[in-house]
Coordinates of C-alpha atoms in Angstrom, one line a residue:
X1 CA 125.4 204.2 168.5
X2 CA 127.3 204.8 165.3
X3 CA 129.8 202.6 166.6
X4 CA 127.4 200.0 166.8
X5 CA 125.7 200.3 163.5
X6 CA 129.0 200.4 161.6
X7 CA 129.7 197.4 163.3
X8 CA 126.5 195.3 162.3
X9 CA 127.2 197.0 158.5
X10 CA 130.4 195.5 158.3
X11 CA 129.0 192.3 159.8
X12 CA 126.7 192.1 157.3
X13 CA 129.2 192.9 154.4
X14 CA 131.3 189.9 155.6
X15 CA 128.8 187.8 155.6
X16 CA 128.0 188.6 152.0
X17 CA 131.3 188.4 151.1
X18 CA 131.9 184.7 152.7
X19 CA 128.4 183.9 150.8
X20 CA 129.4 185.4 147.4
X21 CA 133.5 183.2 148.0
X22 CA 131.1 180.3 149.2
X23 CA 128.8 180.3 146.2
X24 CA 131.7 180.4 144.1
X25 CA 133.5 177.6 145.2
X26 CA 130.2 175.6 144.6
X27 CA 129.6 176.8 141.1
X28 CA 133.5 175.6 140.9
X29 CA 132.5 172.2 142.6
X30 CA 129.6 171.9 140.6
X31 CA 131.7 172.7 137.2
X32 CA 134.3 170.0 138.2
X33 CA 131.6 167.3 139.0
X34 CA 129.7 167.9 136.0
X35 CA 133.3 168.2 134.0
X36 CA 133.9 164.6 135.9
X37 CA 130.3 163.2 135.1
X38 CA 130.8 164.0 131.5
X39 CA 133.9 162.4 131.2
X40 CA 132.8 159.7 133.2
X41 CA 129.9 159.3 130.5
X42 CA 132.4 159.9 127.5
X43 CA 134.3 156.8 129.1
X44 CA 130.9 154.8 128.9
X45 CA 130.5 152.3 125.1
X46 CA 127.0 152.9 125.3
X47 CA 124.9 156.0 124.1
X48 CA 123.9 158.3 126.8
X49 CA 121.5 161.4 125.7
X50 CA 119.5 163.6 128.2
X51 CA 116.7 165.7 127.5
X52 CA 114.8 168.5 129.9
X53 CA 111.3 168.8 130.9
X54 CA 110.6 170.3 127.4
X55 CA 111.9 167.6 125.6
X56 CA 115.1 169.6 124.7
X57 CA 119.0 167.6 123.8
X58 CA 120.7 169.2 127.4
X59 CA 123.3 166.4 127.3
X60 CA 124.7 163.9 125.0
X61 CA 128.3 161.5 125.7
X62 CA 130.5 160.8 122.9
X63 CA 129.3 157.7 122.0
X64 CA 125.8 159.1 121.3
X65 CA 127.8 162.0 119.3
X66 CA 129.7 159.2 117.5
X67 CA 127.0 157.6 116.3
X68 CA 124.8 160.9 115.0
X69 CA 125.6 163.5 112.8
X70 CA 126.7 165.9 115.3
X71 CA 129.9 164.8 116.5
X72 CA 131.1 168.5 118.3
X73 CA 129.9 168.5 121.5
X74 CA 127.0 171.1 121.9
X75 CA 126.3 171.0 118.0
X76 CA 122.7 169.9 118.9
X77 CA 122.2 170.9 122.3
X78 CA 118.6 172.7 122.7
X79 CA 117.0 170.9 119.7
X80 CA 113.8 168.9 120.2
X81 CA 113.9 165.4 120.2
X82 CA 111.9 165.7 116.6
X83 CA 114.7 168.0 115.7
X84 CA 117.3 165.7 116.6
X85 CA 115.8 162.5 114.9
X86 CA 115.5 165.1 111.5
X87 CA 119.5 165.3 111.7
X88 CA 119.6 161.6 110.8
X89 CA 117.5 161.5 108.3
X90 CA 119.1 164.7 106.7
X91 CA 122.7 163.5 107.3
X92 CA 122.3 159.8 106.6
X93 CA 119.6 159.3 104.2
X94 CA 120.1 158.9 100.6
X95 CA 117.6 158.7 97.8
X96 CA 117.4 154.7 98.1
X97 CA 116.9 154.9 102.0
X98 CA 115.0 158.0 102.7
X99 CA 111.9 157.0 103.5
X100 CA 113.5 153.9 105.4
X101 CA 114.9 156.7 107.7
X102 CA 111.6 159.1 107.8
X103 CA 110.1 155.5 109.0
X104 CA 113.0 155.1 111.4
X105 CA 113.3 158.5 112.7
X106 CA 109.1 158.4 113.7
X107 CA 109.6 155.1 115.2
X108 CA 112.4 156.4 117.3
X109 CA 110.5 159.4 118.6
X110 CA 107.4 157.2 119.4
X111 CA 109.9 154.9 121.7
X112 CA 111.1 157.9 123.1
X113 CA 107.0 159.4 124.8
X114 CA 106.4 155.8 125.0
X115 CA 109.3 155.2 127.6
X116 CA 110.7 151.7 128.1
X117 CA 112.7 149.5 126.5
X118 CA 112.2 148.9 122.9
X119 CA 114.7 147.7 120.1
X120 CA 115.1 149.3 116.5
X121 CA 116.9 148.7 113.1
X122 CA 118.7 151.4 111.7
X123 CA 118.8 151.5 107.7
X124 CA 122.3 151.4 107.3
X125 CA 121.8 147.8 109.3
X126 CA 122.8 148.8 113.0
X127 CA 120.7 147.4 115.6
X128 CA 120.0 149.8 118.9
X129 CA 118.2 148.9 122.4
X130 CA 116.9 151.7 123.8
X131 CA 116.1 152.4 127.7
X132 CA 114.1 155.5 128.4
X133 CA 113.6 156.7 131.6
X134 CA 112.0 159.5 133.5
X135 CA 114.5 162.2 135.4
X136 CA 113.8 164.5 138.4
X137 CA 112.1 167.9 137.0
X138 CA 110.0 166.1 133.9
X139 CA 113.6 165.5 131.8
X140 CA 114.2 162.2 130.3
X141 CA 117.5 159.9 129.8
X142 CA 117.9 157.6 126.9
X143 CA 120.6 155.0 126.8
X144 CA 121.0 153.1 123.6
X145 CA 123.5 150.3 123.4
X146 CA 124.2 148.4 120.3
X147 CA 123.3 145.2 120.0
X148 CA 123.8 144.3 116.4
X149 CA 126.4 141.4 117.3
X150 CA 123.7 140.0 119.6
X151 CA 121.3 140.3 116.9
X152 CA 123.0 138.7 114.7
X153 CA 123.3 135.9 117.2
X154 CA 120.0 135.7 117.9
X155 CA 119.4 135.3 113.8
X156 CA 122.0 132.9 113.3
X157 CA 120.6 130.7 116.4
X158 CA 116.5 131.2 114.8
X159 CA 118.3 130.0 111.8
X160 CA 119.6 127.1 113.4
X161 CA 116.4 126.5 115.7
X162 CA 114.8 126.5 112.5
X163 CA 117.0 124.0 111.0
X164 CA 116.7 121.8 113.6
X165 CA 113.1 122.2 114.0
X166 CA 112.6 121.0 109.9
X167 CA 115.1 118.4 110.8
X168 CA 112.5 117.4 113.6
X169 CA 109.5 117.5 111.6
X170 CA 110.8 115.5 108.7
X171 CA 111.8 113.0 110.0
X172 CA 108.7 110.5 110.0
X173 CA 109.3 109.8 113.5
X174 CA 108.0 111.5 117.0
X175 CA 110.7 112.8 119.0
X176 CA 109.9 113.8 122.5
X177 CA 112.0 115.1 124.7
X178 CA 111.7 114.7 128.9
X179 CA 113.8 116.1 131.6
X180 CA 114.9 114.0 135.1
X181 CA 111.3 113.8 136.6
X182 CA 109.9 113.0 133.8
X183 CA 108.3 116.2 132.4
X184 CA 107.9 116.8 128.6
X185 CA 110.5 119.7 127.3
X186 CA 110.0 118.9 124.0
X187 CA 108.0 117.1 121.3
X188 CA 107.7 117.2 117.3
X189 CA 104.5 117.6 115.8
X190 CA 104.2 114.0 115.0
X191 CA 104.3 113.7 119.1
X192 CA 101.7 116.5 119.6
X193 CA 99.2 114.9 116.3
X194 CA 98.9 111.7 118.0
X195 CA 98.4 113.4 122.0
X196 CA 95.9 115.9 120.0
X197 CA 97.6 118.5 122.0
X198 CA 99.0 122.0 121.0
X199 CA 102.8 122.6 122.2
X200 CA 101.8 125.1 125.5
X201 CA 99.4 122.0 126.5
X202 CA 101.6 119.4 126.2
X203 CA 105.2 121.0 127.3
X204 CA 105.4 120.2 131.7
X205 CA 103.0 117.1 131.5
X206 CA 104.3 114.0 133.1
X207 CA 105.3 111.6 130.4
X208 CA 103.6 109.1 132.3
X209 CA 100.3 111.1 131.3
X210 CA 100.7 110.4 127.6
X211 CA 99.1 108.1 125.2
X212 CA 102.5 106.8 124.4
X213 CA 103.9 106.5 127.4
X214 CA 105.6 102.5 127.2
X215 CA 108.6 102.8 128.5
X216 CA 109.1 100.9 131.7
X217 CA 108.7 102.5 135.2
X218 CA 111.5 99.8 136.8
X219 CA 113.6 101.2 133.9
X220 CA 112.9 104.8 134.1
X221 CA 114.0 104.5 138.4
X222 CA 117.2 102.7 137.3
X223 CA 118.2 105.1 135.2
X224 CA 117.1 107.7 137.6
X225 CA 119.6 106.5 140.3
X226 CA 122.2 106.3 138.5
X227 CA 125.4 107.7 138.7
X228 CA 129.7 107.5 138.4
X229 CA 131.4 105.8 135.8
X230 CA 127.9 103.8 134.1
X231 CA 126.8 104.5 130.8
X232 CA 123.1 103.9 130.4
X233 CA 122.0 101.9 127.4
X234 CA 118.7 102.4 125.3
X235 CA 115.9 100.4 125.7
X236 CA 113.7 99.6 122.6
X237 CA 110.1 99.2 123.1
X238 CA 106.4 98.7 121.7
X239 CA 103.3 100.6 122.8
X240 CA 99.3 100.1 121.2
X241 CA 98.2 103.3 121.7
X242 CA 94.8 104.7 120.2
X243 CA 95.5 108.3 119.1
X244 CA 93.2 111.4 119.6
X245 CA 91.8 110.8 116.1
X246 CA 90.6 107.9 117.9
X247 CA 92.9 105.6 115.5
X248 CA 94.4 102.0 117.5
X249 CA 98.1 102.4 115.9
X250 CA 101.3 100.3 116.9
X251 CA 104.6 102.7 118.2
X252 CA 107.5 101.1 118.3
X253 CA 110.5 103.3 119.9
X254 CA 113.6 103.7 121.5
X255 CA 114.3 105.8 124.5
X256 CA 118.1 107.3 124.8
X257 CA 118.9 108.5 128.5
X258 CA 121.3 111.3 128.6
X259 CA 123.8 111.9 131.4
X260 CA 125.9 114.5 132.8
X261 CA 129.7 114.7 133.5
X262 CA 128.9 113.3 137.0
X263 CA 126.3 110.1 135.2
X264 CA 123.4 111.5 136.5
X265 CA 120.2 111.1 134.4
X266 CA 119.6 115.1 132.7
X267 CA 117.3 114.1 129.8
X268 CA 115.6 110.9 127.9
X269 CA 115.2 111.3 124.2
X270 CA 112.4 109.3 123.2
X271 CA 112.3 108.7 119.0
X272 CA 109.3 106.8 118.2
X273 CA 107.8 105.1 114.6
X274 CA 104.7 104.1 113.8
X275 CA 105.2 100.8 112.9
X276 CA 101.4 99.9 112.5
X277 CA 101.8 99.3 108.7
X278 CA 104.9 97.3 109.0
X279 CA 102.9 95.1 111.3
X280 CA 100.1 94.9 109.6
X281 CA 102.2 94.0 106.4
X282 CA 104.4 91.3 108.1
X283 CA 100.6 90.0 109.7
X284 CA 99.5 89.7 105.9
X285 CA 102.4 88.0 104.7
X286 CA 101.7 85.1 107.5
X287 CA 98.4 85.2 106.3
X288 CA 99.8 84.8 103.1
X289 CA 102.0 82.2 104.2
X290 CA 98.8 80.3 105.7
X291 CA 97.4 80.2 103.1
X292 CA 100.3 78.9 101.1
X293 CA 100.3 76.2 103.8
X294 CA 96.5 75.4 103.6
X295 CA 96.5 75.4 100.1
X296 CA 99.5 72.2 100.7
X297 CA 97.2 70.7 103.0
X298 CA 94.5 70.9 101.2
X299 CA 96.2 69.7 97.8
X300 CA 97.6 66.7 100.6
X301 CA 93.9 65.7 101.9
X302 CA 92.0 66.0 98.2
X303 CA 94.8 63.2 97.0
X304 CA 94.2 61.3 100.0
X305 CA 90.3 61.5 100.4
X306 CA 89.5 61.5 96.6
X307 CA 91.2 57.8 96.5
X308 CA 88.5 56.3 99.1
X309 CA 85.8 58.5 97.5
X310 CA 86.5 57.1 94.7
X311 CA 86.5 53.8 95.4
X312 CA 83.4 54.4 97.3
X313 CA 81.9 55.5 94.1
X314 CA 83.1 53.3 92.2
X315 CA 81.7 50.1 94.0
X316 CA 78.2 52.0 94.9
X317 CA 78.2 52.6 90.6
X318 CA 79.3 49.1 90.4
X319 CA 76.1 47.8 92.4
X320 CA 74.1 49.9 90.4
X321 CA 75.2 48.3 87.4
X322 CA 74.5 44.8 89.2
X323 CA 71.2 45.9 89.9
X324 CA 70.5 46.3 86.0
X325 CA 71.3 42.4 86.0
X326 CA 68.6 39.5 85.6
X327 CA 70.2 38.0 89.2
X328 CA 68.8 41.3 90.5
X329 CA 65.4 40.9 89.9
X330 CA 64.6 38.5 92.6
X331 CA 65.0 41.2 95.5
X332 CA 62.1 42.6 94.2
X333 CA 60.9 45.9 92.8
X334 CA 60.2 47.5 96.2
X335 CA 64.0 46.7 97.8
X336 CA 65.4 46.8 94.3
X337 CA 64.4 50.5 94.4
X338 CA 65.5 51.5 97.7
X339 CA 68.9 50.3 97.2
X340 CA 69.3 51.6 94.0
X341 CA 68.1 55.2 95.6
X342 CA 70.6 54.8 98.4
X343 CA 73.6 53.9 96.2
X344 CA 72.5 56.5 93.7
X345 CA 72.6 58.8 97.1
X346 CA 76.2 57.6 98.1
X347 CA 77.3 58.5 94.6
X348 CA 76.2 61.6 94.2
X349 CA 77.7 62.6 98.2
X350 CA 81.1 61.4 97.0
X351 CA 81.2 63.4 93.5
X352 CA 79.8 66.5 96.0
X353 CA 82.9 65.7 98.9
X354 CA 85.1 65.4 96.0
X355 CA 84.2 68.9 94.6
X356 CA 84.1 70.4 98.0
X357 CA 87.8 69.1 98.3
X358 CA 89.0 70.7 95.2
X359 CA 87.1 74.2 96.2
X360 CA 88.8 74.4 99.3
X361 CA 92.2 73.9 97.4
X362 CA 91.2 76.7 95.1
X363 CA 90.4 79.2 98.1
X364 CA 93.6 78.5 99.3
X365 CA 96.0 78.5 96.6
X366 CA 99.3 80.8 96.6
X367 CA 98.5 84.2 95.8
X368 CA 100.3 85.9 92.7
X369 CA 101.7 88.7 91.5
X370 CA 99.5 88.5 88.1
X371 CA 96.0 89.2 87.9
X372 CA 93.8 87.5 85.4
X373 CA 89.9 87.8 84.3
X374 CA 87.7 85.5 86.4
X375 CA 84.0 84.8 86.9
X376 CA 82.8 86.7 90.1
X377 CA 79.7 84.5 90.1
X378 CA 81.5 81.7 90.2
X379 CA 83.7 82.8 93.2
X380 CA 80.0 83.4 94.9
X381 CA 79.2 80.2 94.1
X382 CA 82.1 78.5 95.8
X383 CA 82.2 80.6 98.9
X384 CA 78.5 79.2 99.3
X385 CA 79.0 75.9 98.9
X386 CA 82.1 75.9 101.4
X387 CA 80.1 78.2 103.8
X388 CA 76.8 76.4 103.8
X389 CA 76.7 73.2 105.3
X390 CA 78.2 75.7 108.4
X391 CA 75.5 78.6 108.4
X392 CA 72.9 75.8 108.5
X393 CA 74.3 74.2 111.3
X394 CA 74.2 77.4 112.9
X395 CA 70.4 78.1 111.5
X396 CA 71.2 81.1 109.1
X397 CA 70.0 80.7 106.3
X398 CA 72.5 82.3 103.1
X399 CA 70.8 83.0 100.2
X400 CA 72.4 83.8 97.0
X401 CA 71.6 85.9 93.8
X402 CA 74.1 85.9 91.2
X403 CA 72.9 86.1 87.4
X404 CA 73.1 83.5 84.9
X405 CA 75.3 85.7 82.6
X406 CA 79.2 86.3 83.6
X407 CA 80.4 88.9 85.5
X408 CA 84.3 88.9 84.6
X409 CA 86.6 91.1 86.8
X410 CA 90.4 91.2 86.9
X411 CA 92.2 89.8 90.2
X412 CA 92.2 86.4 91.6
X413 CA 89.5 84.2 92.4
X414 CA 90.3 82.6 95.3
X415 CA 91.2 86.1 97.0
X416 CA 87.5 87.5 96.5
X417 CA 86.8 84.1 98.2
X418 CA 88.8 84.6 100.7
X419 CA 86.7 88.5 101.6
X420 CA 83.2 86.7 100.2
X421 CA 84.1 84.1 103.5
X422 CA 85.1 86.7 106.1
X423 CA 82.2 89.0 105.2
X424 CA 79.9 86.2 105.5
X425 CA 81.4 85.0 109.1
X426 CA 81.2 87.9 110.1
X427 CA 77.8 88.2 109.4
X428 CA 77.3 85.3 111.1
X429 CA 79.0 86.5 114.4
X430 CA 77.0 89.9 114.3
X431 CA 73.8 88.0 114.3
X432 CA 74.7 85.5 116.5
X433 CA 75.7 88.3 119.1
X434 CA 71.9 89.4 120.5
X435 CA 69.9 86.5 119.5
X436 CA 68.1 84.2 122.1
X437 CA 67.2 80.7 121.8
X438 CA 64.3 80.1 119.3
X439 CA 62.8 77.5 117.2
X440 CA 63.7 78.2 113.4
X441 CA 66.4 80.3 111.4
X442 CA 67.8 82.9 113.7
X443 CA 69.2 85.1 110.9
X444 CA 69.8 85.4 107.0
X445 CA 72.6 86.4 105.1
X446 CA 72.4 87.3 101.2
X447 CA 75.3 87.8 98.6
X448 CA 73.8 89.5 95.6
X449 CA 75.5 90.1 92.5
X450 CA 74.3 92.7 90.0
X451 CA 76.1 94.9 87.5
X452 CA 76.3 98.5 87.1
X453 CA 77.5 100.5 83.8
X454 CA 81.1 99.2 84.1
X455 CA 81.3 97.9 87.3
X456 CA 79.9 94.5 89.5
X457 CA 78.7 95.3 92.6
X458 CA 78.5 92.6 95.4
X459 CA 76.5 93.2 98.1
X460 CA 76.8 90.8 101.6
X461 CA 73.7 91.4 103.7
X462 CA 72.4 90.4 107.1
X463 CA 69.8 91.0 109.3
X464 CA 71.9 91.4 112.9
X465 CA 72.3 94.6 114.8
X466 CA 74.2 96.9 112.5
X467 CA 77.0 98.7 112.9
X468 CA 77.1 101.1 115.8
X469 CA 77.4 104.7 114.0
X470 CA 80.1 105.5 116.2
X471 CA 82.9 103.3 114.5
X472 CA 81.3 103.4 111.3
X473 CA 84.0 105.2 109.7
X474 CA 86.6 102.4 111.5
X475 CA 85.8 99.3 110.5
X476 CA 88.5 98.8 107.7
X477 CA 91.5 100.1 110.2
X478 CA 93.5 97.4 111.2
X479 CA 93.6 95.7 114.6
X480 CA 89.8 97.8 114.9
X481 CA 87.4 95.5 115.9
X482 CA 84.0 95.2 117.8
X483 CA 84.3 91.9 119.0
X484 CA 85.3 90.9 122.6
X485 CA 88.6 90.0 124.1
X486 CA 90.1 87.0 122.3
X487 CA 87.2 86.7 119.9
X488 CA 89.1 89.4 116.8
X489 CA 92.0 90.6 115.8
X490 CA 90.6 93.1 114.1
X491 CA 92.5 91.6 110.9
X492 CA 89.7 90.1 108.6
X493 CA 88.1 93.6 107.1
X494 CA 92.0 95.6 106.6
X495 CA 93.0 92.2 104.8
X496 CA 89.7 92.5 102.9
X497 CA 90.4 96.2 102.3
X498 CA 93.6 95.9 100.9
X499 CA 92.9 92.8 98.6
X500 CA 89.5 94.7 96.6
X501 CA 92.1 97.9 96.3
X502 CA 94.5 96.0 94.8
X503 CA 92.2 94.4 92.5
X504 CA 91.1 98.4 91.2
X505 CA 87.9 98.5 93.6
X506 CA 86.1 99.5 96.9
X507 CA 84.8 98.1 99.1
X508 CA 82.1 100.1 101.7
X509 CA 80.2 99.6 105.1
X510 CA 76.7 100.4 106.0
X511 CA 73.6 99.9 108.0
X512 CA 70.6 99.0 105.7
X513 CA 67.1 101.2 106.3
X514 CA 65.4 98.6 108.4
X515 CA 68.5 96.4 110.2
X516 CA 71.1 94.8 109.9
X517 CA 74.6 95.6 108.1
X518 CA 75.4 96.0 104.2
X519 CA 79.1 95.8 102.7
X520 CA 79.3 95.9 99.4
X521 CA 82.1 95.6 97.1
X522 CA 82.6 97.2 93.8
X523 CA 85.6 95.7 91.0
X524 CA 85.7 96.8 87.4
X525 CA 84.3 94.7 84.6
X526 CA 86.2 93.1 82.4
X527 CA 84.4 93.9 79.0
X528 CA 84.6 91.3 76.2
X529 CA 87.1 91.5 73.8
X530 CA 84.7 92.1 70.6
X531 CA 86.4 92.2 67.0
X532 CA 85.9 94.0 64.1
X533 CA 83.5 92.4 61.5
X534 CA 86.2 91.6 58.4
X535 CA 84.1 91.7 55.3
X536 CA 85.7 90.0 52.0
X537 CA 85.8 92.9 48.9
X538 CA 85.7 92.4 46.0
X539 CA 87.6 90.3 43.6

């Protein structure tokens, strides 16, 4: 029995021996794999720091020590992670940065019950990225790695993104960008202005979605197939687009295909200009150049038709002279009278053909460079005598209300003419559009002329359908027009536009109260030159 008993005694005392030798060559494991994890973690360039479940420094590697004021290892161990962030500010700070490390030391204690990743800017100019994460038992690890370098990287290349971006933008031109299928990867805000998009709309849409789109589909495959040795070459072209603004404006671009080392098609660069002003100025110098040419013509056909219409008058004042004779008297009173009517007719026709000659030549004479004083009345005289005979024949009737007094402006006659005529025939059109056959007038136009303060105003009235509200605002926009297909080039009322501003006025659109369309134009009066009374003194 006591045999027995001594034998489970010592039985149980070696088992608690081999338990106490076992427990101690774990504790000695333990020791050597945590000895190896720490150096492993000393051997790590980033910052490794571990805290316990109450938010207490158990661990930090030597670059976390490195960079903190506790280099020793242990020197902070136990301290709260508010405790540890105070170390900074009390080793680092100076009395120029201490608040900028207060402000630092918060934000890094916020990142650190936040969790995640988060980046910070150290005072002294150090950038860190932090990585918190949750441990077994409630601890937390944070690993900070410094990425100033890449900061500064990501700085310089804003900077540069910024560059180019200005360089972009001021360059007058649209620049869009669009990858192999055709998808927009970048565009200016010239580009996204005339789409009327914003970037996030407009960045993935087919090219071939776009207002601007021109460039040639047979093109675009070509260069899509291409590959090897061929260089692709850039293809110019011209697109009408009407813009969100609603605006019909002239692009005129050139797309630049880019390849890669193998010549396949990566990217086409599209720079487009608007190149409506340059048209429209080119448009104005043939008009210009017409009317040179006219003005030739016309000086050509008033030498050649004055000579017979002269000769005509001469002879029909000839006969009436013969009439006055005694021979004459034996026709008789009654056919003495009719012939002298009807030669006093033909004279008067030919002095009127004559004058009708030489007004045409003054509508159409060269433009200058030198503006002088002229009567406006005048000018709406001759545009009625040139435009009459044709509004009749077309049963409008143009009535005219200019005062007896002169209205003197600064500019050139014959280019008021020139907006008086296409203001009136355009009048014409509008109420020729909706009318139906009728006996009598089927419209009037007016042209009245009345001062105001310093100014002449000239108002061309009709009684046709108006403007439609909608385009309103567009009427003076070149290559705008109302009219059908082939019937406008939307020319007449920009040319008109730009001739009243260069003479110092305006020139406006509306619909009058009752119907019909008003446009009136407004020039500055030239005032009378009026000179001091000189009064003789005395002797």
């Amino acid at each position: 029995m006591v045999t027995a008993l001594s034998l489970s005694v010592a039985a149980i005392v070696f088992i608690l021996l081999g338990t106490r030798a076992q427990s101690a060559r774990q504790r000695r494991a333990n020791d050597i794999a945590r000895i190896r994890l720490q150096a492993a973690l000393n051997a790590v360039p980033v910052e490794f720091v571990e805290y316990d479940k109450d938010r207490r420094l158990v661990l930090a590697n030597q670059a976390a020590r490195n960079a903190s004021p506790w280099s020793v290892p242990g020197a902070a161990s136990g301290k709260t992670i508010d405790e540890v962030m105070g170390t900074y500010v009390t080793h680092f700070a100076t009395p120029d940065t201490a608040e900028a490390w207060k402000s630092w030391a918060a934000e890094s204690v916020a990142a650190f019950h936040r969790g995640g990743v988060s980046d910070s800017l150290r005072p002294d100019g150090q950038w860190r990225r932090s990585y918190v994460s949750d441990m077994p038992g409630g601890g937390r690890v944070v690993v900070r790695a410094d990425v100033s370098e890449i900061k500064r990287h990501e700085e310089q290349l804003a900077a540069e993104t910024a560059l180019l971006r200005s360089v972009l933008e001021s360059t007058g031109a649209g620049i869009l960008m669009l990858d192999r299928e055709l998808r927009v990867v970048l565009a200016n805000q010239f580009v996204l202005d005339v789409q009327g998009m914003t970037p996030e709309q407009l960045i993935g849409r087919s090219y071939l979605d776009l207002v601007v789109a021109g460039l040639d589909r047979d093109v675009i495959l070509r260069w899509q197939n291409a590959s090897g040795a061929e260089r692709l070459a850039p293809v110019v072209f011209e697109r009408a687009s009407e813009t969100a603004a609603g605006a019909k404006r002239i692009f005129r671009s050139t797309a630049n295909p880019v390849q890669d080392a193998d010549g396949r098609l990566r990217y086409i660069v599209i720079i487009g200009v608007d190149d409506t002003e340059r048209r429209l100025a080119e448009i104005r110098l043939i008009d210009s150049a017409r009317m040179v040419n006219l003005g030739e013509m016309a000086t050509g056909m008033a030498h050649e038709i004055n000579q017979p219409l002269a000769i005509i008058r001469l002879a029909a004042e000839s006969l009436i002279e013969e009439f006055d004779t005694p021979e004459a008297a034996a026709m008789g009173p009654d056919l003495l009278e009719l012939a002298h009517g009807k030669l006093a007719r033909i004279s008067a026709q030919t002095e009127r053909a004559a004058t009708l000659v030489n007004e045409l030549r003054s509508v159409a004479r060269k433009p200058t460079d030198n503006p002088v004083p002229f009567d406006v009345n005048e000018s709406v005289r001759v545009a009625n005598n040139l435009l009459h005979e044709q509004l009749k024949a077309s049963r409008i009737y143009l009535d005219i209300d200019v005062p007896t007094a002169p209205m003197m402006a600064r500019g050139e006659t014959a280019r008021l003419q020139q907006v008086l005529i296409n203001l009136v025939l355009n009048a014409r059109d509008a109420v020729l559009e909706n009318v139906s056959a009728s006996a009598g007038p089927l419209g009037h136009i007016s042209i009245r002329v009345a001062a105001s303060g310093s100014s002449v105003r000239i108002a061309v009235e009709d009684d046709g359908p108006g403007i439609p509200e909608a385009v309103r605002g567009r009427v003076f926009e070149p290559f705008f027009t109302t009219k059908p297909t082939g019937k406008g080039t939307g020319l007449g009322l920009s040319i008109s536009y730009d001739i009243v501003k260069r003479m110092g006025g305006e020139i406006t659109a509306a619909n009058r109260p009752a119907r019909g369309a008003r446009f009136e134009v407004v020039l500055p009066l030239v005032l009378p030159l009026v000179l001091p009374l000189v009064t003789a003194g005395p002797p």
